[in-house]
Coordinates of C-alpha atoms in Angstrom, one line a residue:
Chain A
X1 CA -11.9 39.3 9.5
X2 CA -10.5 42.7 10.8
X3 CA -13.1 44.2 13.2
X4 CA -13.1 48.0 13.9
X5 CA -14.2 49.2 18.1
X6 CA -15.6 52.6 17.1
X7 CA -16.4 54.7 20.8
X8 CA -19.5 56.5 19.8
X9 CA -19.6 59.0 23.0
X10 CA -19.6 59.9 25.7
X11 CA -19.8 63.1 25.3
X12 CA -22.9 65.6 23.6
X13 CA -23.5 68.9 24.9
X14 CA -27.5 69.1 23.5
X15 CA -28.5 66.1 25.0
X16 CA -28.5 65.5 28.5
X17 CA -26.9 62.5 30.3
X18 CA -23.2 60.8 28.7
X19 CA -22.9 57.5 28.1
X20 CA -20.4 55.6 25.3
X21 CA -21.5 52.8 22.7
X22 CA -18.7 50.5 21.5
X23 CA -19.3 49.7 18.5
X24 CA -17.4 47.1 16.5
X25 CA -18.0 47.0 12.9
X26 CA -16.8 44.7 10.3
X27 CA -16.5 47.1 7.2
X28 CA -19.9 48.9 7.5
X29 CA -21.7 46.4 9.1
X30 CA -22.2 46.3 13.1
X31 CA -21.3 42.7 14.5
X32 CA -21.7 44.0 17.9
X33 CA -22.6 46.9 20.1
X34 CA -21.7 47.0 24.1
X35 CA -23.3 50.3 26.2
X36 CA -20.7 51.8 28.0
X37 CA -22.6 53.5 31.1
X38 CA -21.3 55.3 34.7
X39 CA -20.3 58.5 33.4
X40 CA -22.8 60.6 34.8
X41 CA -24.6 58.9 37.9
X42 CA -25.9 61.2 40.3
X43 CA -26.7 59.4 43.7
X44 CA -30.3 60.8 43.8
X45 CA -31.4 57.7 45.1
X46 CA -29.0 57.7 48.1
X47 CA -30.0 61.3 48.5
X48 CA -33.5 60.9 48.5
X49 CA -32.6 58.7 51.7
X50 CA -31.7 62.0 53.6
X51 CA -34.5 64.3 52.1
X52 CA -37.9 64.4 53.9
X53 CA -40.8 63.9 51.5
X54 CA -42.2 66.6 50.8
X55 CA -37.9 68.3 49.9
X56 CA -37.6 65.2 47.6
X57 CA -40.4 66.3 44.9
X58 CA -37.8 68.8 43.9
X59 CA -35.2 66.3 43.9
X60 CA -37.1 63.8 41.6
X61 CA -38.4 66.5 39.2
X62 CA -34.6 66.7 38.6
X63 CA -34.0 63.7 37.4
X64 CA -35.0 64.6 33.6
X65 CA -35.2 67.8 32.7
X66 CA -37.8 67.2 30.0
X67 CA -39.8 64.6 31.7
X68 CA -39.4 66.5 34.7
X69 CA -43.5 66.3 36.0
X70 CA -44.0 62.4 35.2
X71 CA -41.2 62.0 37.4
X72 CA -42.9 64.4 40.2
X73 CA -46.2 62.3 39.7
X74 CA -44.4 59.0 40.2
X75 CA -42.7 60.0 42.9
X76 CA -45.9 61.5 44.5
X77 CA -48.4 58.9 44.0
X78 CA -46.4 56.6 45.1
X79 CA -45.9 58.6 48.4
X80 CA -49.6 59.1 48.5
X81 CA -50.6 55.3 48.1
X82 CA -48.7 55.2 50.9
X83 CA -50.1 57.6 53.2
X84 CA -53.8 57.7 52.0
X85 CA -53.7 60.7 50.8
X86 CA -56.9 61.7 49.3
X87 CA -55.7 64.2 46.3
X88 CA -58.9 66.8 44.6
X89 CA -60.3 65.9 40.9
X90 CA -59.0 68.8 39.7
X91 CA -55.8 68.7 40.9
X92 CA -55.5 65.1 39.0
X93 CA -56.7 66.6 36.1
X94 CA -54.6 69.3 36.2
X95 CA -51.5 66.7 36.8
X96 CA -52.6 64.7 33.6
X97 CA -53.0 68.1 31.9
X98 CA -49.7 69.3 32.2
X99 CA -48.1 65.3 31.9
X100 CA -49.7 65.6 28.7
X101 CA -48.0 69.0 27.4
X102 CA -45.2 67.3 28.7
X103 CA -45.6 64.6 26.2
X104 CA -46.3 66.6 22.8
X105 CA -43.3 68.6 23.1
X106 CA -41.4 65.3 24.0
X107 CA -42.1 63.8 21.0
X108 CA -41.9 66.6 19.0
X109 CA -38.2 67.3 20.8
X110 CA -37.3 63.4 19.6
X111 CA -38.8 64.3 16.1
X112 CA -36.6 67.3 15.6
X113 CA -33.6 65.5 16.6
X114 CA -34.3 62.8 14.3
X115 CA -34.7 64.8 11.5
X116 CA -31.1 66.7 12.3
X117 CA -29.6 63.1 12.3
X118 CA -30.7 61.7 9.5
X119 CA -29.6 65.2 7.6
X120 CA -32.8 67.1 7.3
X121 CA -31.4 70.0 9.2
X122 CA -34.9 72.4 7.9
X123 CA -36.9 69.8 9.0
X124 CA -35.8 70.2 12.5
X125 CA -35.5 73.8 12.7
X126 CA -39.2 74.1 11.7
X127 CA -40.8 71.4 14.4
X128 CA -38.2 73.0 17.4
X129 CA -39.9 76.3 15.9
X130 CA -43.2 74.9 16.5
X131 CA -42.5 73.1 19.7
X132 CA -41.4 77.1 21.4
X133 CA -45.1 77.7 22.1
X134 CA -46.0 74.6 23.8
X135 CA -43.0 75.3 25.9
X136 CA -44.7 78.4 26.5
X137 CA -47.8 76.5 27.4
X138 CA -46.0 74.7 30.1
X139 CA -44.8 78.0 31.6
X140 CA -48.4 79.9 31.3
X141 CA -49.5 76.6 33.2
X142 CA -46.7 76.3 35.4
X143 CA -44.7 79.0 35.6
X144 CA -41.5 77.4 34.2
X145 CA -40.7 76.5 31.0
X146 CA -38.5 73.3 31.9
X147 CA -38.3 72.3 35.1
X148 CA -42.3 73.0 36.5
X149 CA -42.0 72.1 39.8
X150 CA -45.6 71.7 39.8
X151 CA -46.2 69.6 42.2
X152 CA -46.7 68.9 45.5
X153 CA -47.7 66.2 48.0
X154 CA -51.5 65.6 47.6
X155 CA -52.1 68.3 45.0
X156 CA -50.7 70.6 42.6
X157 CA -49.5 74.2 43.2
X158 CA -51.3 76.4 40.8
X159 CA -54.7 76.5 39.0
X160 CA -56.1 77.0 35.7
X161 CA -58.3 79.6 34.5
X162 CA -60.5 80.4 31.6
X163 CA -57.8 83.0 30.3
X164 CA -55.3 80.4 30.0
X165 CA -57.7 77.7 29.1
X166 CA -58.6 79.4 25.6
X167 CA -55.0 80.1 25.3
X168 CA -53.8 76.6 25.1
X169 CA -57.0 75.7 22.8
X170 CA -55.5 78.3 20.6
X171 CA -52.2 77.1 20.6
X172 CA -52.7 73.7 20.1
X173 CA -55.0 74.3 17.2
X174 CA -52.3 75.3 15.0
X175 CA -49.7 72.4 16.9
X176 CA -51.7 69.6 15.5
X177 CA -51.9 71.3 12.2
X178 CA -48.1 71.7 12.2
X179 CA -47.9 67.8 13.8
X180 CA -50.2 66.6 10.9
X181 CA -48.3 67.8 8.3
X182 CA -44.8 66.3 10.1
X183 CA -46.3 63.1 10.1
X184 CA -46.9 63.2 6.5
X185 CA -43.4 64.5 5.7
X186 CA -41.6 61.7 8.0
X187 CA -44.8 58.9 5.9
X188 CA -44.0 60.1 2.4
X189 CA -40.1 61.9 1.8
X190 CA -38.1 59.6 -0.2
X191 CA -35.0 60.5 2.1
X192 CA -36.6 60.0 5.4
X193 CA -38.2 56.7 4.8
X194 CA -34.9 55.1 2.9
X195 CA -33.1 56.3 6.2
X196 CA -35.4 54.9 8.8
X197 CA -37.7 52.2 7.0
X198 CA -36.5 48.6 8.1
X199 CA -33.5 50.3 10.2
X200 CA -33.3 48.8 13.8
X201 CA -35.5 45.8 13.8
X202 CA -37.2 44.4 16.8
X203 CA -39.8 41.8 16.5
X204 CA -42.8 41.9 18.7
X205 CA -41.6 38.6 20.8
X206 CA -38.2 40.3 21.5
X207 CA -39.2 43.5 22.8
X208 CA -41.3 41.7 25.5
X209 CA -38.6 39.7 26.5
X210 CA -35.6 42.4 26.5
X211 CA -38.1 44.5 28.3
X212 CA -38.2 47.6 26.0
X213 CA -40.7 50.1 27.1
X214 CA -43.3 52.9 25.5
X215 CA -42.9 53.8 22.0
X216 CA -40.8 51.7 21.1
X217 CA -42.3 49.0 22.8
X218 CA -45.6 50.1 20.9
X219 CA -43.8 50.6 18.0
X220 CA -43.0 46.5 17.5
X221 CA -46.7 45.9 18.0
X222 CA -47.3 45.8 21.7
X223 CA -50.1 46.8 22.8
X224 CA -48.9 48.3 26.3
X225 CA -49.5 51.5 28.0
X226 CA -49.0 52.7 31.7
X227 CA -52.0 55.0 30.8
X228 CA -54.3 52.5 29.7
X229 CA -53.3 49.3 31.3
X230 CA -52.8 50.6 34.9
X231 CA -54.6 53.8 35.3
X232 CA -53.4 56.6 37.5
X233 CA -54.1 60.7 37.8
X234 CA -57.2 61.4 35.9
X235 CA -56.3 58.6 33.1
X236 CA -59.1 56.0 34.0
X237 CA -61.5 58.6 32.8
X238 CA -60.2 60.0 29.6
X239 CA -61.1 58.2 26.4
X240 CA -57.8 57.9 24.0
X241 CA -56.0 55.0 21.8
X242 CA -53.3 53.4 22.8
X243 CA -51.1 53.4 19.6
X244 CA -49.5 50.8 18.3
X245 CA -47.3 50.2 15.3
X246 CA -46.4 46.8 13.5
X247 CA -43.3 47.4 11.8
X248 CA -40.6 47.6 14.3
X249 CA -38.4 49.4 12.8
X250 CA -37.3 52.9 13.4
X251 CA -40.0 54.6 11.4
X252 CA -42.7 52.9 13.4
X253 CA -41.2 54.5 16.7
X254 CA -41.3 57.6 14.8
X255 CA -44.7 57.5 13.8
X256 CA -45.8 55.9 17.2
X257 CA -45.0 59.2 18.3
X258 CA -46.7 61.3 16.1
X259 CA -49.9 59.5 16.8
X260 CA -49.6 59.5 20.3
X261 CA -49.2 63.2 19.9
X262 CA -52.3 63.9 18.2
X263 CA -54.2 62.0 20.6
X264 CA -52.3 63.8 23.7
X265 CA -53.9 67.2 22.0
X266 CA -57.3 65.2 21.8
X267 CA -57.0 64.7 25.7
X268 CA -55.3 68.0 26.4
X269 CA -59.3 69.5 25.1
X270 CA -60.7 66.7 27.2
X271 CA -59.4 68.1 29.9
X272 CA -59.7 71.8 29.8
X273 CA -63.9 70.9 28.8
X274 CA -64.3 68.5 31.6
X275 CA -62.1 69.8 34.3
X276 CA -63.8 69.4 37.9
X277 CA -64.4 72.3 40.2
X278 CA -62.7 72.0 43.8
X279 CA -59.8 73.0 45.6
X280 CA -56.1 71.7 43.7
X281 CA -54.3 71.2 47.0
X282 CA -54.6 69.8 50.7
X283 CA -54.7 73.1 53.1
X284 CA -52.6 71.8 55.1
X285 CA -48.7 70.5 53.7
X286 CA -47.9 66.6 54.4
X287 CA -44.9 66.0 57.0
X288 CA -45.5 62.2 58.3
X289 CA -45.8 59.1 56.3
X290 CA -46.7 55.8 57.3
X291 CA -44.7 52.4 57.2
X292 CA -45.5 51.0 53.9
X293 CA -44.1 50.8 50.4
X294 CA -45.5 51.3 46.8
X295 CA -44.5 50.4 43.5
X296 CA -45.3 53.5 41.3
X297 CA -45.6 52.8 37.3
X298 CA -46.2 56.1 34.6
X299 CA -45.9 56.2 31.1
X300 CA -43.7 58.9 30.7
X301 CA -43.0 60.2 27.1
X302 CA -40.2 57.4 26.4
X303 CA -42.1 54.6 28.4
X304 CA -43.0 53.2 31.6
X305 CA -41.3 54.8 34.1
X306 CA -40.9 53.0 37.8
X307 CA -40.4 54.1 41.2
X308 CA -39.9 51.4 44.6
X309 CA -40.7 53.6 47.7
X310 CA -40.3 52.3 50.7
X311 CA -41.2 54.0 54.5
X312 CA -40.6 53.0 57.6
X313 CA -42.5 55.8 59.5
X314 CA -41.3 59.3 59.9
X315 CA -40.3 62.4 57.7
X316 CA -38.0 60.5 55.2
X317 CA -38.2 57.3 52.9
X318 CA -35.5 54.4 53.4
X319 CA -35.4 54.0 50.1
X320 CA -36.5 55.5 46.5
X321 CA -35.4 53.2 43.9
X322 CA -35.9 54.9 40.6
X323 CA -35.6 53.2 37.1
X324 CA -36.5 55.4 34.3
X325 CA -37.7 54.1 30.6
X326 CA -33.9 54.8 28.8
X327 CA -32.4 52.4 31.4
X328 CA -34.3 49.6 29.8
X329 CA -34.2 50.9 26.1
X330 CA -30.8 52.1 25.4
X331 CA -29.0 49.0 27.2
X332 CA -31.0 46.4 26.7
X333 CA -32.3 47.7 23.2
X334 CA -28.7 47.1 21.6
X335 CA -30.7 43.9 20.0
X336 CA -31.7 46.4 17.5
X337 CA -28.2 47.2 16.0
X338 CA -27.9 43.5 14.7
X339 CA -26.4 43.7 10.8
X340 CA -27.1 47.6 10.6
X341 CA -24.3 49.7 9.0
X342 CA -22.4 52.2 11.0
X343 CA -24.2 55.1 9.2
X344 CA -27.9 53.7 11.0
X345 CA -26.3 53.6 14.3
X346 CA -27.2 57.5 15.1
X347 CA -30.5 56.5 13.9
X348 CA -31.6 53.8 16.0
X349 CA -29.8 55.2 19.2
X350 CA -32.3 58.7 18.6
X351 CA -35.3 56.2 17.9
X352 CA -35.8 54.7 21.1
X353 CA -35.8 58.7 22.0
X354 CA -32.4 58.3 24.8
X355 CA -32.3 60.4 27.5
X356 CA -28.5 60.8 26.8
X357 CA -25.7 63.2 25.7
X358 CA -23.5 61.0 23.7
X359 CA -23.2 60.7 20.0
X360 CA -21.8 64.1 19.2
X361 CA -18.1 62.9 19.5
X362 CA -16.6 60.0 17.6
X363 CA -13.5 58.6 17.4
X364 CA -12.5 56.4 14.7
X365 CA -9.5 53.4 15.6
X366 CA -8.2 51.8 12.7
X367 CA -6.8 48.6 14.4
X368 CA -3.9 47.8 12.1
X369 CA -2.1 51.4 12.0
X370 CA -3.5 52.1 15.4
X371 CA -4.1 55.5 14.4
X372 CA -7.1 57.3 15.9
X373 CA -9.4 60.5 14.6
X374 CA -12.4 62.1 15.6
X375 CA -15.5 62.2 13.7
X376 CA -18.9 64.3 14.6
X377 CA -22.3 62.1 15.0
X378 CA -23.8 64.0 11.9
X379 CA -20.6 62.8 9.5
X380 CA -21.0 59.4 11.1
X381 CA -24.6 59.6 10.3
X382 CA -24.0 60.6 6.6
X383 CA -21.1 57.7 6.3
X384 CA -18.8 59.5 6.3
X385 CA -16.3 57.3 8.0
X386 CA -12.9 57.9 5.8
X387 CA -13.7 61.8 6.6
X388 CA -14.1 63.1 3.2
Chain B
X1 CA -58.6 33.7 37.9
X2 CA -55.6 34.8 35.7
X3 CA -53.6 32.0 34.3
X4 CA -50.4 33.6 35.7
X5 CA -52.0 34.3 39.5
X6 CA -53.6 30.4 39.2
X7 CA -49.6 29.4 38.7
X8 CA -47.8 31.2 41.5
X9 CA -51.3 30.5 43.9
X10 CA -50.4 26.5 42.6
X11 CA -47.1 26.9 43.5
X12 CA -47.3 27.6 47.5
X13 CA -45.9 30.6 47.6
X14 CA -46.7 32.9 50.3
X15 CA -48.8 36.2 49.1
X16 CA -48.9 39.5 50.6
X17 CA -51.2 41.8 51.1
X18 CA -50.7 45.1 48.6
X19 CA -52.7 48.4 49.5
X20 CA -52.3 49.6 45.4
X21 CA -54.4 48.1 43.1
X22 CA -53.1 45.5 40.0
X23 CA -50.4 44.2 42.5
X24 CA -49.5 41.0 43.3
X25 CA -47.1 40.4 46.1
X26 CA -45.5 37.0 46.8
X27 CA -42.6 35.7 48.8
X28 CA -40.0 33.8 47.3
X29 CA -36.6 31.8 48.5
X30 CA -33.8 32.1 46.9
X31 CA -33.6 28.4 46.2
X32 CA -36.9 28.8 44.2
X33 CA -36.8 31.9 42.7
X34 CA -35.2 30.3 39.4
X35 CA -38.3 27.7 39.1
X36 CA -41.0 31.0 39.9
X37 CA -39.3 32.9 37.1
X38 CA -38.9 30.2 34.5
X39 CA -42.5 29.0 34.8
X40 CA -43.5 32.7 34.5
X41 CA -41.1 33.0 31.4
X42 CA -43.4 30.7 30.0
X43 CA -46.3 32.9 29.6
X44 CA -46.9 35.4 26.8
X45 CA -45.8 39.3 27.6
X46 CA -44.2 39.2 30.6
X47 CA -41.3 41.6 31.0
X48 CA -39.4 42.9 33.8
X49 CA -40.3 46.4 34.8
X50 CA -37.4 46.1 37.6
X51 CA -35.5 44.4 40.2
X52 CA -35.5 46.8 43.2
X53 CA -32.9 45.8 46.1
X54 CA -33.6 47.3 49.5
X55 CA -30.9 47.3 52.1
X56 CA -32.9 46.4 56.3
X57 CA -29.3 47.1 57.9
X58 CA -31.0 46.5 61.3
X59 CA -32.7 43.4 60.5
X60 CA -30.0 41.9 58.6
X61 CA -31.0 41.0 55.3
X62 CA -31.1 42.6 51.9
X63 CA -34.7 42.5 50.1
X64 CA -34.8 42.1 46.4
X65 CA -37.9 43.1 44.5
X66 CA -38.5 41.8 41.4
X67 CA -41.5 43.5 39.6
X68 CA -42.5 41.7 36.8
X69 CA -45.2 43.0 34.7
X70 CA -47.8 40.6 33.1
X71 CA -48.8 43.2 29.3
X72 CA -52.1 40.9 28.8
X73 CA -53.6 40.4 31.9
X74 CA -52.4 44.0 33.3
X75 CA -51.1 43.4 36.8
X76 CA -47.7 43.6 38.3
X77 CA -46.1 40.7 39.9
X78 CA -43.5 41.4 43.0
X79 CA -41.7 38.2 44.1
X80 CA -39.5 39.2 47.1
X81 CA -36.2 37.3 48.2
X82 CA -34.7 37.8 51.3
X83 CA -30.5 37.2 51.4
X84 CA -28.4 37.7 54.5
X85 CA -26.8 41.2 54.2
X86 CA -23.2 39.0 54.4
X87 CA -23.5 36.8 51.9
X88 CA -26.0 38.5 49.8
X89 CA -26.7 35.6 46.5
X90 CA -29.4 35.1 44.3
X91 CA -29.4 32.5 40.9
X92 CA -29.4 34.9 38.2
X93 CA -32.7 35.3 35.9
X94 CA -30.6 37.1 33.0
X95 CA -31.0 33.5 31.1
X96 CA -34.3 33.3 31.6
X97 CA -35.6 36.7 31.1
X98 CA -32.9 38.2 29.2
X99 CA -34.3 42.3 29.9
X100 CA -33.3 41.3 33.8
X101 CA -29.5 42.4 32.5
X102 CA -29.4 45.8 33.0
X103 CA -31.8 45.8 36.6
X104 CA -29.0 42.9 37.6
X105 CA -26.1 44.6 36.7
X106 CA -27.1 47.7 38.8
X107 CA -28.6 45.8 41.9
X108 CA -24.9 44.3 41.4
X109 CA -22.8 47.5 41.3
X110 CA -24.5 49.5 43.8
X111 CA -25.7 47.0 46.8
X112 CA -23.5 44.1 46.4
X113 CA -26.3 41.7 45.2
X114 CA -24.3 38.8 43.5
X115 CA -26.7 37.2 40.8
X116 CA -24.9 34.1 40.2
X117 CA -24.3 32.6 36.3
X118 CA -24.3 36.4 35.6
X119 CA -20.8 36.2 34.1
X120 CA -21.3 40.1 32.9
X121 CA -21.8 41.5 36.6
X122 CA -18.5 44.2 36.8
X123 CA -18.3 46.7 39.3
X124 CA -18.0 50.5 37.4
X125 CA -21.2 50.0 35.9
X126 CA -22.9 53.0 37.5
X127 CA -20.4 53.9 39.9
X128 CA -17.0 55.6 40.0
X129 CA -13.7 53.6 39.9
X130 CA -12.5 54.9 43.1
X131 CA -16.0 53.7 44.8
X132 CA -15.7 50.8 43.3
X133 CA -11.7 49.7 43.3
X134 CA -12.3 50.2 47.4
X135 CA -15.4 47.6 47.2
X136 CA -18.0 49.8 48.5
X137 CA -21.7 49.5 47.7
X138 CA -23.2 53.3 48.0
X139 CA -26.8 51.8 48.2
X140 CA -26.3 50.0 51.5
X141 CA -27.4 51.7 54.4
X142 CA -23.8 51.7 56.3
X143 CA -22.5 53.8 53.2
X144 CA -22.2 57.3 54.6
X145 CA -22.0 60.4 51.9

């Protein structure tokens, strides 16, 4: 048996974050797949260290640039179990607001790229079309359209009023119209369900035990949610579903998503009707925290995300251990390529939605001539490993 | 009483207080932390959410937090093991619960925590080749940046 090492990575200029998967194929079939990490680590842990608490929001709103507010809230209310700090109704309802918005255009970012992968290059040009105005929501709420830098210890740092409050309604109205009908493209096209039905299985019992998180988690038929399960912000009062797909596959991540979508615009009017009256931050700014520590769980958009903060008195932490959802998913989830073909690879990689840059450039070993060429993730996608 | 608290309460481990709520905090030697994690592994929907090393350069130990967290019953379980900071080893749990990989191999590569029976710990897993060919741990507290 000749086996093939295919690099897929490290290197994707639309996607944030390299990393490498070696791939090594017999004919079109994958035997095995290792994750090839390192490229990019940033040291914001060991920074955080030096930071005081209040500096290190910014910092830990950095770490994703489309998650960028579930990482402030981790961060925060973990500082704030802490320290005891009392944060206002609304301001938690503002949080879970905009962690919300944050989540519909995540999933309709993931969608989009999906679509480009598998070849439907319309299809993603229409849902990045429609996700521009909820980006423009996040801005109107925020006053940045990526990174928010919304909050701040014990509150958030602007408020909502009934000018922007009928302009979200408005917007979303014609999202989950848009979101409805994408659900029932990636459901019923002949093309999109050949390329993702039964691609990338995990049973349920597996993705317990390699620890996959969120949608794809939920996607195997697990019913687990951050949101649900362990309550923080204004969750523990807003009714929603917890989605939860049996199939396992790609598609069911997929449509995981779209669900969860739809039900983030059911909160998203929740909130705006129900949002408390009160003041959104503590007057004065938080300098000293306690000696204590907190372990900090949020479902961001791709799954739980976890933060270990530890205090030993003062301005600063002693230590901020972060470990985001594509740290489980995309190292440990390499159970899912098991007897795919090189062509689903792209697929299953976008499917638990990485938080990475790396399947743009491929290069292509044959191991008897030794030669080697480069191939682009969308060729690789369409199988079209001899180049033609 | 969950089934999962009624084990580790059976098993004499000491518990510690947690101010959150749907926490669980326990203390665990390294000698036992292979028997805690098996008879956990046992139960239904348990995965691990992370394993979080903390270096107490003044004390002289290193801390390592693994939070485990229970899908059914909906609490987190911490089981903390204390090494000395020289000779920090722990049994690996990779075996047992095989999503401990990645959290091992990064506890591994940037404090120095050897999880033996691991035979895929490698330095350069997060870290650069010139941090790691000198056999320096950035995440312990005598690393200065």
């Amino acid at each position: 048996m000749s086996l093939i090492e295919i690099p897929v990575g490290p290197q994707h200029p639309a996607l944030h974050e390299p990393i490498m998967l070696r791939v090594k194929a017999d004919g079109e079939r994958v035997v095995d797949v290792q994750v090839v990490t390192g490229y990019n680590h940033r040291g914001a842990e060991k920074l955080g260290e030096r930071n005081t608490w209040s500096k290190n929001v910014f910092l830990y709103s950095r770490v994703c640039g489309i998650c960028n507010t579930v990482h402030a809230q981790t961060y925060t209310q973990g500082v704030e179990a802490i320290g005891n700090v009392e944060v206002p109704p609304r301001a938690q309802y503002l949080r879970t607001l905009i962690m919300e918005l944050e989540r519909i255009h995540s999933h309709m970012l993931i969608s989009a790229v999906m679509a480009e992968i598998v070849g439907f290059d319309s299809l993603f040009m229409l849902i990045m079309r429609d996700r521009e105005p909820v980006m423009m929501l996040k801005e109107l709420v925020t006053g940045n359209r990526v990174l928010s830098d919304y909050y701040t210890l014990g509150g958030v740092r602007r408020d909502v009023d009934e000018v922007k409050k009928d302009k979200i309604l408005k917007v979303l109205e014609s999202v989950e119209g848009r979101m409805k009908y994408y659900k029932k493209v990636f459901e019923e096209d002949f093309t999109l369900s050949r390329r993702l039905g039964g691609v990338g299985v995990v049973r349920h019992d597996e993705a317990v035990r390699y620890s996959l998180v969120g949608p794809t988690l939920r996607g195997s038929g697990v019913k687990s949610d951050v949101r649900a399960d362990d309550p923080y912000a204004a969750y523990g009062e807003i009714p929603f579903n917890v989605i939860t797909y049996d199939g396992g596959d790609s598609l069911s991540r997929m449509l995981v998503r779209f669900d969860e979508t739809l039900e983030s615009i059911e909160m998203v009017r929740y909130i705006l009707n129900h949002l408390p009256q009160g003041p959104i931050a503590p007057k004065t700014p938080i300098r000293i925290i306690p000696a204590g520590e907190a372990f900090s769980r949020v479902e961001a958009p791709r799954g739980e995300l976890f933060y270990h903060i530890v205090s030993k008195g003062g301005d600063k932490p002693y230590r901020v251990k972060v470990r985001t959802p594509s740290f489980h998913n995309i190292i440990n989830g390499v159970i899912a390529y098991r007897e795919a073909n090189i062509a689903d690879v792209p697929v299953i990689l976008a499917s638990v939605d990485p938080c990475i840059s790396c399947t743009e450039r491929v290069l292509v070993i044959d191991e008897r001539s030794g030669k080697a060429r480069s191939l682009r993730l969308k060729d690789l996608s369409r199988g079209l490993l001899d180049g033609s | 009483m969950s089934s999962v608290l009624d084990f580790l309460k059976s098993s004499g481990l000491n518990q510690l207080g947690s101010k959150q709520p749907r926490r669980y905090v326990f203390e665990v030697s390294a000698e036992r932390l292979r028997e805690v994690v098996g008879g956990l592994a046992k139960f239904k929907n348990i995965y691990v959410s992370s394993i979080s090393g903390v270096d107490y350069v003044s004390e002289g130990f290193i801390e390592i937090n693994y939070c485990l967290w229970v899908v059914d019953e909906r609490f987190m379980v911490i089981t903390k093991v204390r090494v000395p900071r020289d000779s920090p080893k722990v049994p690996t749990i990779y075996d047992l619960i095989p999503g401990a990989l990645n959290s091992e191999l990064e506890a591994y590569d940037l404090l120095g925590v050897v999880f033996e029976g691991n035979e895929k710990l490698r330095r350069g897993f997060l870290t650069p080749s010139e941090v790691a060919s000198q056999g320096l741990f950035p995440l312990r507290k005598d690393f200065k940046v």
